[in-house]
CSV table of C-alpha atoms in Angstrom, one decimal:
chain,number,residue,atom,x,y,z
X,1,MET,CA,-11.4,42.4,-43.1
X,2,ASP,CA,-14.8,41.1,-44.2
X,3,SER,CA,-14.0,39.2,-47.4
X,4,THR,CA,-17.8,39.4,-48.4
X,5,SER,CA,-17.9,43.2,-48.6
X,6,SER,CA,-18.3,44.5,-52.0
X,7,SER,CA,-17.7,48.4,-51.1
X,8,GLY,CA,-13.9,48.2,-50.4
X,9,ALA,CA,-14.5,50.3,-47.5
X,10,GLY,CA,-11.7,50.4,-44.8
X,11,ARG,CA,-9.2,49.0,-47.4
X,12,ARG,CA,-6.7,51.1,-49.4
X,13,THR,CA,-7.6,50.8,-53.1
X,14,ASP,CA,-4.0,50.5,-54.2
X,15,ALA,CA,-3.2,47.6,-51.8
X,16,PRO,CA,-3.0,44.2,-53.5
X,17,PRO,CA,-5.8,41.7,-52.8
X,18,PRO,CA,-5.4,39.1,-50.2
X,19,VAL,CA,-3.8,36.0,-51.1
X,20,ARG,CA,-6.1,33.1,-50.9
X,21,PRO,CA,-4.4,29.7,-50.9
X,22,ALA,CA,-5.4,27.2,-53.6
X,23,GLU,CA,-7.7,24.3,-52.5
X,24,PRO,CA,-6.6,20.8,-53.5
X,25,GLY,CA,-7.1,20.5,-57.2
X,26,GLY,CA,-7.9,24.2,-57.7
X,27,PRO,CA,-6.1,27.0,-59.3
X,28,ALA,CA,-2.8,28.5,-57.8
X,29,PRO,CA,-3.2,31.8,-55.8
X,30,VAL,CA,-3.3,34.9,-58.1
X,31,ASN,CA,-0.7,36.4,-55.9
X,32,PRO,CA,1.5,33.5,-54.5
X,33,PRO,CA,3.6,34.1,-51.5
X,34,GLN,CA,7.1,35.5,-51.9
X,35,GLY,CA,9.8,33.1,-52.1
X,36,ARG,CA,10.8,30.2,-54.4
X,37,PRO,CA,7.9,28.3,-55.8
X,38,LEU,CA,9.0,24.9,-54.5
X,39,ASP,CA,10.3,26.0,-51.0
X,40,GLY,CA,9.5,23.3,-48.5
X,41,ARG,CA,8.8,20.6,-51.1
X,42,THR,CA,10.6,17.3,-51.5
X,43,ALA,CA,11.3,15.9,-54.9
X,44,LEU,CA,12.5,12.5,-56.1
X,45,VAL,CA,14.3,12.3,-59.5
X,46,THR,CA,15.3,9.0,-60.9
X,47,GLY,CA,18.4,8.6,-63.2
X,48,ALA,CA,19.5,11.9,-61.9
X,49,ALA,CA,23.3,11.4,-61.9
X,50,SER,CA,23.6,12.7,-65.6
X,51,GLY,CA,21.7,13.8,-68.6
X,52,ILE,CA,18.1,14.8,-68.3
X,53,GLY,CA,17.7,13.6,-64.7
X,54,ARG,CA,20.5,15.8,-63.7
X,55,ALA,CA,19.1,18.9,-65.4
X,56,CYS,CA,15.7,18.2,-63.7
X,57,ALA,CA,17.3,17.9,-60.3
X,58,VAL,CA,19.2,21.1,-60.8
X,59,ALA,CA,16.0,22.9,-62.0
X,60,LEU,CA,14.0,21.8,-59.1
X,61,ALA,CA,16.5,22.6,-56.6
X,62,SER,CA,16.8,26.0,-57.9
X,63,ALA,CA,13.2,26.6,-57.3
X,64,GLY,CA,13.4,25.5,-53.6
X,65,ALA,CA,12.8,21.7,-53.7
X,66,HIS,CA,15.0,19.3,-51.6
X,67,VAL,CA,15.8,16.7,-54.2
X,68,ARG,CA,16.6,13.0,-53.7
X,69,VAL,CA,19.0,12.2,-56.4
X,70,VAL,CA,18.4,8.6,-57.4
X,71,ASP,CA,20.8,6.6,-59.6
X,72,ILE,CA,22.5,3.4,-59.9
X,73,ALA,CA,25.8,5.3,-60.4
X,74,ALA,CA,26.6,6.1,-56.8
X,75,GLU,CA,29.5,8.7,-57.6
X,76,GLY,CA,27.5,10.5,-60.0
X,77,ALA,CA,24.6,10.9,-57.7
X,78,GLU,CA,26.7,12.1,-54.8
X,79,GLU,CA,28.3,14.7,-57.1
X,80,VAL,CA,24.9,16.1,-58.2
X,81,ALA,CA,23.6,16.0,-54.6
X,82,ALA,CA,26.5,17.9,-53.4
X,83,LEU,CA,26.0,20.5,-56.2
X,84,ILE,CA,22.4,21.2,-55.5
X,85,GLY,CA,22.2,20.5,-51.6
X,86,GLY,CA,20.3,17.4,-52.0
X,87,THR,CA,20.4,13.7,-51.0
X,88,ALA,CA,22.1,11.0,-53.0
X,89,VAL,CA,20.2,7.6,-53.1
X,90,THR,CA,21.9,4.7,-54.8
X,91,ALA,CA,19.5,2.1,-56.3
X,92,ASP,CA,19.2,-0.3,-59.2
X,93,LEU,CA,15.7,0.2,-60.4
X,94,SER,CA,15.8,-3.1,-62.1
X,95,VAL,CA,15.5,-4.8,-58.7
X,96,ALA,CA,12.1,-4.6,-57.2
X,97,GLU,CA,13.4,-4.8,-53.7
X,98,GLN,CA,15.7,-1.6,-54.1
X,99,VAL,CA,12.8,0.2,-55.8
X,100,ASP,CA,10.5,-0.6,-52.8
X,101,ALA,CA,13.1,0.4,-50.3
X,102,LEU,CA,13.2,4.1,-51.6
X,103,THR,CA,11.6,6.5,-48.9
X,104,VAL,CA,8.8,8.0,-51.0
X,105,ASP,CA,6.0,8.7,-48.4
X,106,ASP,CA,6.9,12.3,-47.9
X,107,VAL,CA,7.8,13.0,-51.5
X,108,ASP,CA,5.7,15.9,-53.2
X,109,ILE,CA,7.2,15.6,-56.7
X,110,VAL,CA,8.2,12.5,-58.5
X,111,VAL,CA,10.3,12.6,-61.8
X,112,ASN,CA,10.5,9.3,-63.4
X,113,ASN,CA,13.4,9.6,-65.7
X,114,ALA,CA,15.8,6.6,-65.4
X,115,GLY,CA,16.0,4.7,-68.7
X,116,LEU,CA,18.2,2.7,-71.0
X,117,GLN,CA,18.3,1.6,-74.6
X,118,HIS,CA,18.9,-1.5,-76.8
X,119,VAL,CA,18.8,-1.4,-80.5
X,120,ALA,CA,18.0,-4.6,-82.5
X,121,PRO,CA,15.4,-5.9,-84.8
X,122,VAL,CA,12.4,-7.8,-83.0
X,123,HIS,CA,13.5,-11.2,-84.1
X,124,GLU,CA,16.9,-10.6,-82.8
X,125,PHE,CA,16.1,-8.8,-79.6
X,126,PRO,CA,17.3,-10.6,-76.4
X,127,PRO,CA,14.2,-11.3,-74.2
X,128,GLU,CA,16.1,-10.7,-71.0
X,129,ARG,CA,17.0,-7.2,-72.3
X,130,PHE,CA,13.5,-6.5,-73.3
X,131,ALA,CA,12.2,-7.4,-69.7
X,132,LEU,CA,15.2,-5.5,-68.1
X,133,ILE,CA,14.0,-2.3,-70.0
X,134,GLN,CA,10.3,-2.8,-68.9
X,135,ARG,CA,11.4,-3.2,-65.2
X,136,VAL,CA,13.5,0.1,-65.2
X,137,MET,CA,11.2,2.3,-67.3
X,138,LEU,CA,7.8,1.0,-66.5
X,139,GLU,CA,7.5,-1.2,-63.5
X,140,ALA,CA,9.8,1.0,-61.3
X,141,PRO,CA,7.7,4.2,-62.0
X,142,PHE,CA,4.6,2.1,-61.0
X,143,ARG,CA,6.2,0.9,-57.8
X,144,ILE,CA,7.3,4.3,-56.9
X,145,LEU,CA,4.0,6.1,-57.5
X,146,ARG,CA,1.9,3.4,-55.9
X,147,ARG,CA,3.7,4.2,-52.6
X,148,ALA,CA,4.1,8.0,-53.1
X,149,LEU,CA,0.5,8.8,-54.1
X,150,PRO,CA,-1.1,8.1,-50.6
X,151,GLY,CA,1.2,10.8,-49.1
X,152,MET,CA,0.5,13.4,-51.9
X,153,TYR,CA,-3.2,12.5,-51.4
X,154,ARG,CA,-3.1,13.3,-47.7
X,155,ARG,CA,-1.3,16.6,-48.2
X,156,GLY,CA,-3.5,17.6,-51.0
X,157,TRP,CA,-0.8,18.4,-53.5
X,158,GLY,CA,1.7,16.5,-55.7
X,159,ARG,CA,3.3,16.6,-59.1
X,160,VAL,CA,4.3,13.5,-61.2
X,161,VAL,CA,6.3,14.1,-64.3
X,162,ASN,CA,7.3,11.2,-66.5
X,163,ILE,CA,10.1,11.8,-68.9
X,164,SER,CA,8.7,9.9,-71.8
X,165,SER,CA,9.9,10.5,-75.3
X,166,VAL,CA,8.9,11.1,-78.8
X,167,HIS,CA,8.8,7.3,-78.9
X,168,GLY,CA,6.0,7.5,-76.5
X,169,LEU,CA,4.0,8.9,-79.4
X,170,ARG,CA,5.6,7.5,-82.3
X,171,ALA,CA,7.7,4.2,-83.2
X,172,SER,CA,10.9,3.6,-84.7
X,173,PRO,CA,12.4,0.4,-86.1
X,174,TYR,CA,14.8,-1.6,-83.8
X,175,LYS,CA,13.5,-0.1,-80.5
X,176,SER,CA,10.8,-2.4,-79.5
X,177,ALA,CA,11.5,-2.5,-75.9
X,178,TYR,CA,12.0,1.3,-75.5
X,179,VAL,CA,8.8,2.1,-77.5
X,180,ALA,CA,6.8,-0.4,-75.6
X,181,ALA,CA,8.1,1.0,-72.2
X,182,LYS,CA,7.4,4.5,-73.1
X,183,HIS,CA,3.9,3.9,-74.5
X,184,GLY,CA,3.2,2.0,-71.2
X,185,LEU,CA,4.5,5.0,-69.2
X,186,GLU,CA,2.1,7.2,-71.2
X,187,GLY,CA,-0.8,5.2,-70.3
X,188,LEU,CA,0.3,5.0,-66.6
X,189,SER,CA,0.7,8.6,-66.5
X,190,LYS,CA,-2.9,9.3,-67.7
X,191,VAL,CA,-4.4,6.9,-65.2
X,192,VAL,CA,-2.6,8.6,-62.3
X,193,ALA,CA,-3.7,11.9,-63.7
X,194,LEU,CA,-7.5,10.8,-63.5
X,195,GLU,CA,-7.1,9.2,-60.0
X,196,GLY,CA,-5.1,12.0,-58.6
X,197,ALA,CA,-7.2,14.9,-59.8
X,198,PRO,CA,-9.5,15.0,-56.8
X,199,HIS,CA,-6.4,15.2,-54.5
X,200,GLY,CA,-4.5,18.0,-56.1
X,201,VAL,CA,-2.0,15.7,-57.9
X,202,THR,CA,-1.2,16.3,-61.6
X,203,SER,CA,0.5,13.8,-63.7
X,204,ASN,CA,2.1,14.6,-67.1
X,205,CYS,CA,4.6,13.3,-69.6
X,206,VAL,CA,7.4,15.3,-71.2
X,207,ASN,CA,8.2,14.0,-74.7
X,208,PRO,CA,11.5,15.1,-75.9
X,209,GLY,CA,13.2,14.1,-79.2
X,210,TYR,CA,16.9,13.3,-79.1
X,211,VAL,CA,18.6,15.0,-76.3
X,212,ARG,CA,22.4,15.6,-75.8
X,213,THR,CA,22.9,12.8,-73.2
X,214,PRO,CA,25.2,9.9,-72.7
X,215,LEU,CA,22.2,7.6,-73.7
X,216,VAL,CA,21.9,9.3,-77.1
X,217,GLU,CA,25.8,9.2,-77.7
X,218,GLY,CA,25.6,5.6,-77.1
X,219,GLN,CA,22.6,5.3,-79.7
X,220,ILE,CA,24.7,6.9,-82.3
X,221,ALA,CA,27.2,4.2,-82.0
X,222,ASP,CA,24.3,1.5,-82.0
X,223,GLN,CA,22.5,3.1,-85.0
X,224,SER,CA,25.8,3.2,-86.9
X,225,ARG,CA,26.1,-0.6,-86.6
X,226,ALA,CA,22.3,-1.1,-87.3
X,227,HIS,CA,22.2,0.9,-90.5
X,228,GLY,CA,25.8,0.4,-91.7
X,229,ILE,CA,26.8,4.0,-91.8
X,230,PRO,CA,29.5,6.0,-90.3
X,231,PRO,CA,28.7,7.5,-86.8
X,232,GLU,CA,29.1,11.0,-88.2
X,233,GLU,CA,26.2,10.5,-90.5
X,234,VAL,CA,23.8,9.1,-87.9
X,235,LEU,CA,22.9,12.5,-86.3
X,236,GLU,CA,21.7,14.0,-89.6
X,237,ARG,CA,20.3,11.1,-91.5
X,238,VAL,CA,18.8,9.0,-88.7
X,239,LEU,CA,18.3,10.7,-85.4
X,240,LEU,CA,17.2,14.2,-86.8
X,241,GLU,CA,15.9,13.1,-90.1
X,242,ARG,CA,12.2,13.6,-89.0
X,243,SER,CA,12.9,16.7,-86.9
X,244,ALA,CA,12.3,20.1,-88.6
X,245,VAL,CA,14.6,21.7,-85.9
X,246,LYS,CA,17.9,20.2,-86.8
X,247,ARG,CA,19.8,20.1,-83.6
X,248,LEU,CA,19.9,17.9,-80.4
X,249,ILE,CA,17.9,19.2,-77.4
X,250,GLU,CA,19.8,20.4,-74.5
X,251,PRO,CA,19.0,18.7,-71.1
X,252,GLU,CA,18.5,22.1,-69.5
X,253,GLU,CA,15.6,22.7,-71.9
X,254,VAL,CA,13.8,19.6,-70.6
X,255,GLY,CA,14.6,20.4,-67.0
X,256,ALA,CA,12.9,23.8,-67.5
X,257,ALA,CA,9.7,22.1,-68.9
X,258,VAL,CA,9.6,19.8,-66.0
X,259,LEU,CA,10.0,22.7,-63.4
X,260,TRP,CA,7.2,24.6,-65.1
X,261,LEU,CA,4.9,21.5,-64.9
X,262,CYS,CA,5.7,21.5,-61.0
X,263,GLY,CA,5.2,25.3,-60.8
X,264,PRO,CA,2.2,27.4,-59.4
X,265,HIS,CA,0.5,28.1,-62.8
X,266,ALA,CA,0.3,24.4,-64.0
X,267,GLY,CA,-2.3,23.1,-61.6
X,268,SER,CA,-4.7,22.5,-64.4
X,269,VAL,CA,-2.2,20.8,-66.7
X,270,SER,CA,-2.7,17.1,-66.1
X,271,GLY,CA,-2.9,13.9,-68.3
X,272,SER,CA,-0.9,15.7,-71.0
X,273,SER,CA,2.0,14.8,-73.3
X,274,MET,CA,4.3,17.6,-73.9
X,275,PRO,CA,6.2,17.2,-77.2
X,276,MET,CA,9.8,18.7,-77.2
X,277,ASP,CA,10.7,17.2,-80.6
X,278,GLY,CA,11.5,19.9,-83.0
X,279,ALA,CA,8.2,19.4,-84.9
X,280,TRP,CA,8.8,15.6,-85.4
X,281,THR,CA,5.3,14.7,-84.5
X,282,ALA,CA,3.9,17.6,-86.6
X,283,HIS,CA,4.3,15.3,-89.7
């Protein structure tokens, strides 16, 4: 068919228009091919044995991606990989050599999610703990992306989603290492968005408030000690005090947002930070 013809002669008027594949960095096809949107894609999700990472792995696999489930917890990673038909990879992201040993050159989607928390005033914060949090939550994403991006650039398509936090946009007392790492991740994400745009690669942050995860459950106990109040009061008086929506976010909600950012209609969404904070940052 002559695609330059304007008369429509020789073509049924009720037939759908031909599908034109998107060029690198361009819009998704108006009529994408049938099938799951991430069929044939390979994703790597860190901290994927539980919580938000697990939800992201499940969501991406449901859309057709083969997911590498990366976590320090080998048994949990194996369980998630078996559930979704993915591949379990055991790695300690605080060890540079283990991060650099990850196979990433064929990865189309990177979800940087792994994290940990420590609650203490700055003047009492252990320097070794501060450094550990930076290695896992900022240096490891950088090390993964610097090796994954060239492959994405060659293929003309890639999606980077960094699980940041409301603490990537706002600060709270007693969380200097976590807030510093998340603010750094926000900056890294924006640089990748700028550099990746000509190659069809997007990079975004998702910024949840408090999510129902093992990490948050641990924070409730930590905050109880820091503020001197019973654990049952921490959720209402501390964690959700600045949120208009007075409930914890479910991991599956974050997974759905990550999947949307990797989908066919989000090609122009890049360099953004997506709050999922119950209107915390609306104040």
